């Protein structure tokens, strides 16, 4: 983890397997997020990958994910124990989060990117919903995010077929906020992160709370929630 100017950067660092997750790495990321939250001057966290991948999801060599009743159950437990706490932590933290998607993201790697507030993507990067190919179903937040972000039809198509979604398609369908050539990704990420870090105190936290909460409410309740948050700004 690196920190400067209110921005902390967490780099997934298993490039030989496109930064696929193992339990230890998930714990390390959680620790890094906690450290970022505890650092008083940190306002923004950036998550990115070392090498040519962002994150290829679960490391398939860490355990053999042959689909049997047993592995299915273990898969559920692995999600509950290893993945869900991290995704909740990112979403629940008071820090703005940016996924700088530098390369391919697959499976739970997409889940990690979608848990962040903002996704900036290198033109060379792509998303692969790899689950179905190996006999699994989308998880790690993908079920929740995909239909909301890209609509039901696209969600089902990409999840079932597992076709590669390139960066331009990801931007068109709303999965990422912007696409830049790979060599500019770090610069663009730093620019956006700095702007977020310089916003008045509380704005980032209340805005993301407003958006995420409003997504679960009806119109009238969402308006009222907006009034409550505005009240918190102007008392
Ligand atoms: C890998 C991986 C990988 C190990 C590439 N593991 N080595 C949660 C908990 C519970 C249950 C299970 O599931 C989950 C959530 C999940 O995330 S399930 C989904 C797991 N991920 C995948 O199925 C993706 C597997 N990888 C791929 O489909 C491709 O590698 C992608 C599309 C990501 C990239 O393709 P390429 O750009 O062509 O790269 P590559 O395939 O040549 O990979 C490069 C190296 O990385 C290669 O190793 P090698 O020694 O030959 O250079 C791969 O074996 C290794 N690698 N993903 N998940």
mmCIF file of C-alpha atoms and ligand atoms in Angstrom, residues 14-21 52 55-63 65 71-72 74-79 82-83 104-110 126-131 133-134 136-137 139-140 142 164, ligand 1:
data_model
loop_
_atom_site.group_PDB
_atom_site.id
_atom_site.type_symbol
_atom_site.label_atom_id
_atom_site.label_comp_id
_atom_site.label_asym_id
_atom_site.label_seq_id
_atom_site.Cartn_x
_atom_site.Cartn_y
_atom_site.Cartn_z
ATOM 1 C CA UNK A 14 0.433 -11.729 -7.869
ATOM 2 C CA UNK A 15 1.090 -10.824 -11.492
ATOM 3 C CA UNK A 16 2.149 -14.342 -12.552
ATOM 4 C CA UNK A 17 -1.515 -15.401 -12.163
ATOM 5 C CA UNK A 18 -3.060 -12.079 -13.174
ATOM 6 C CA UNK A 19 -3.439 -11.234 -9.465
ATOM 7 C CA UNK A 20 -5.825 -14.114 -8.767
ATOM 8 C CA UNK A 21 -7.037 -14.185 -5.165
ATOM 9 C CA UNK A 52 -0.943 -6.985 -17.176
ATOM 10 C CA UNK A 55 -7.539 -9.574 -11.018
ATOM 11 C CA UNK A 56 -8.471 -12.998 -12.421
ATOM 12 C CA UNK A 57 -10.789 -13.858 -9.508
ATOM 13 C CA UNK A 58 -10.296 -16.874 -7.292
ATOM 14 C CA UNK A 59 -6.950 -18.602 -7.825
ATOM 15 C CA UNK A 60 -8.058 -21.817 -9.430
ATOM 16 C CA UNK A 61 -4.845 -23.571 -8.429
ATOM 17 C CA UNK A 62 -5.256 -22.757 -4.748
ATOM 18 C CA UNK A 63 -7.926 -25.442 -4.604
ATOM 19 C CA UNK A 65 -12.708 -26.116 -8.104
ATOM 20 C CA UNK A 71 -16.960 -27.829 -3.531
ATOM 21 C CA UNK A 72 -20.209 -25.960 -4.078
ATOM 22 C CA UNK A 74 -17.071 -24.817 0.195
ATOM 23 C CA UNK A 75 -17.449 -22.148 -2.466
ATOM 24 C CA UNK A 76 -20.345 -20.605 -0.522
ATOM 25 C CA UNK A 77 -18.362 -20.639 2.684
ATOM 26 C CA UNK A 78 -15.312 -19.208 0.976
ATOM 27 C CA UNK A 79 -17.437 -16.326 -0.276
ATOM 28 C CA UNK A 82 -13.174 -14.348 2.538
ATOM 29 C CA UNK A 83 -14.938 -12.239 -0.058
ATOM 30 C CA UNK A 104 -8.272 -8.202 -17.474
ATOM 31 C CA UNK A 105 -10.688 -8.767 -14.585
ATOM 32 C CA UNK A 106 -12.533 -12.044 -14.176
ATOM 33 C CA UNK A 107 -14.952 -13.606 -11.701
ATOM 34 C CA UNK A 108 -14.572 -12.170 -8.231
ATOM 35 C CA UNK A 109 -12.041 -9.717 -9.683
ATOM 36 C CA UNK A 110 -14.983 -8.028 -11.397
ATOM 37 C CA UNK A 126 -11.516 -6.368 -20.301
ATOM 38 C CA UNK A 127 -14.068 -8.097 -18.096
ATOM 39 C CA UNK A 128 -14.711 -11.830 -18.303
ATOM 40 C CA UNK A 129 -17.573 -13.326 -16.286
ATOM 41 C CA UNK A 130 -15.680 -16.606 -16.146
ATOM 42 C CA UNK A 131 -17.973 -18.360 -13.677
ATOM 43 C CA UNK A 133 -17.296 -21.850 -17.898
ATOM 44 C CA UNK A 134 -16.058 -23.520 -14.739
ATOM 45 C CA UNK A 136 -20.099 -21.709 -11.137
ATOM 46 C CA UNK A 137 -22.563 -18.842 -10.922
ATOM 47 C CA UNK A 139 -20.958 -14.150 -7.078
ATOM 48 C CA UNK A 140 -18.888 -11.748 -5.035
ATOM 49 C CA UNK A 142 -21.867 -9.689 -9.399
ATOM 50 C CA UNK A 164 -14.957 -11.000 -23.000
HETATM 51 C C1 LIG B 1 -4.734 -18.067 -13.272
HETATM 52 C C2 LIG B 1 -6.046 -17.588 -13.124
HETATM 53 C C3 LIG B 1 -6.791 -17.969 -11.977
HETATM 54 C C4 LIG B 1 -4.929 -19.199 -11.310
HETATM 55 C C5 LIG B 1 -5.243 -16.799 -14.934
HETATM 56 N N1 LIG B 1 -6.188 -18.779 -11.112
HETATM 57 N N2 LIG B 1 -4.195 -18.877 -12.364
HETATM 58 C C6 LIG B 1 -14.981 -17.465 -5.213
HETATM 59 C C7 LIG B 1 -14.903 -18.370 -4.105
HETATM 60 C C8 LIG B 1 -15.437 -19.636 -4.214
HETATM 61 C C9 LIG B 1 -15.574 -20.357 -5.247
HETATM 62 C C10 LIG B 1 -14.957 -20.117 -6.467
HETATM 63 O O1 LIG B 1 -15.108 -18.870 -7.071
HETATM 64 C C11 LIG B 1 -15.018 -17.704 -6.515
HETATM 65 C C12 LIG B 1 -15.030 -16.584 -7.393
HETATM 66 C C13 LIG B 1 -14.279 -16.637 -8.683
HETATM 67 O O2 LIG B 1 -13.571 -15.705 -8.931
HETATM 68 S S1 LIG B 1 -14.521 -17.918 -9.772
HETATM 69 C C14 LIG B 1 -13.698 -17.374 -11.225
HETATM 70 C C15 LIG B 1 -12.241 -17.687 -11.193
HETATM 71 N N3 LIG B 1 -11.564 -17.113 -12.317
HETATM 72 C C16 LIG B 1 -11.574 -17.653 -13.549
HETATM 73 O O3 LIG B 1 -12.206 -18.651 -13.829
HETATM 74 C C17 LIG B 1 -10.714 -16.962 -14.586
HETATM 75 C C18 LIG B 1 -9.671 -17.904 -15.131
HETATM 76 N N4 LIG B 1 -8.816 -17.211 -16.048
HETATM 77 C C19 LIG B 1 -9.162 -16.940 -17.325
HETATM 78 O O4 LIG B 1 -10.241 -17.233 -17.787
HETATM 79 C C20 LIG B 1 -8.144 -16.226 -18.155
HETATM 80 O O5 LIG B 1 -6.864 -16.412 -17.571
HETATM 81 C C21 LIG B 1 -8.407 -14.701 -18.269
HETATM 82 C C22 LIG B 1 -9.676 -14.483 -19.154
HETATM 83 C C23 LIG B 1 -8.614 -14.037 -16.928
HETATM 84 C C24 LIG B 1 -7.194 -14.028 -18.960
HETATM 85 O O6 LIG B 1 -6.880 -14.704 -20.128
HETATM 86 P P1 LIG B 1 -5.469 -14.420 -20.833
HETATM 87 O O7 LIG B 1 -5.260 -12.955 -20.934
HETATM 88 O O8 LIG B 1 -5.462 -15.201 -22.092
HETATM 89 O O9 LIG B 1 -4.354 -14.962 -19.822
HETATM 90 P P2 LIG B 1 -3.953 -16.493 -19.503
HETATM 91 O O10 LIG B 1 -5.188 -17.327 -19.471
HETATM 92 O O11 LIG B 1 -2.853 -16.906 -20.395
HETATM 93 O O12 LIG B 1 -3.438 -16.359 -17.990
HETATM 94 C C25 LIG B 1 -2.103 -15.945 -17.699
HETATM 95 C C26 LIG B 1 -1.584 -16.782 -16.555
HETATM 96 O O13 LIG B 1 -2.419 -16.541 -15.399
HETATM 97 C C27 LIG B 1 -1.703 -18.276 -16.866
HETATM 98 O O14 LIG B 1 -0.648 -18.918 -16.235
HETATM 99 P P3 LIG B 1 0.643 -19.396 -17.115
HETATM 100 O O15 LIG B 1 1.511 -20.077 -16.121
HETATM 101 O O16 LIG B 1 0.121 -20.289 -18.191
HETATM 102 O O17 LIG B 1 1.239 -18.122 -17.664
HETATM 103 C C28 LIG B 1 -3.001 -18.653 -16.160
HETATM 104 O O18 LIG B 1 -3.061 -20.003 -15.793
HETATM 105 C C29 LIG B 1 -2.946 -17.786 -14.937
HETATM 106 N N5 LIG B 1 -4.286 -17.545 -14.407
HETATM 107 N N6 LIG B 1 -6.324 -16.800 -14.172
HETATM 108 N N7 LIG B 1 -8.024 -17.522 -11.747
#
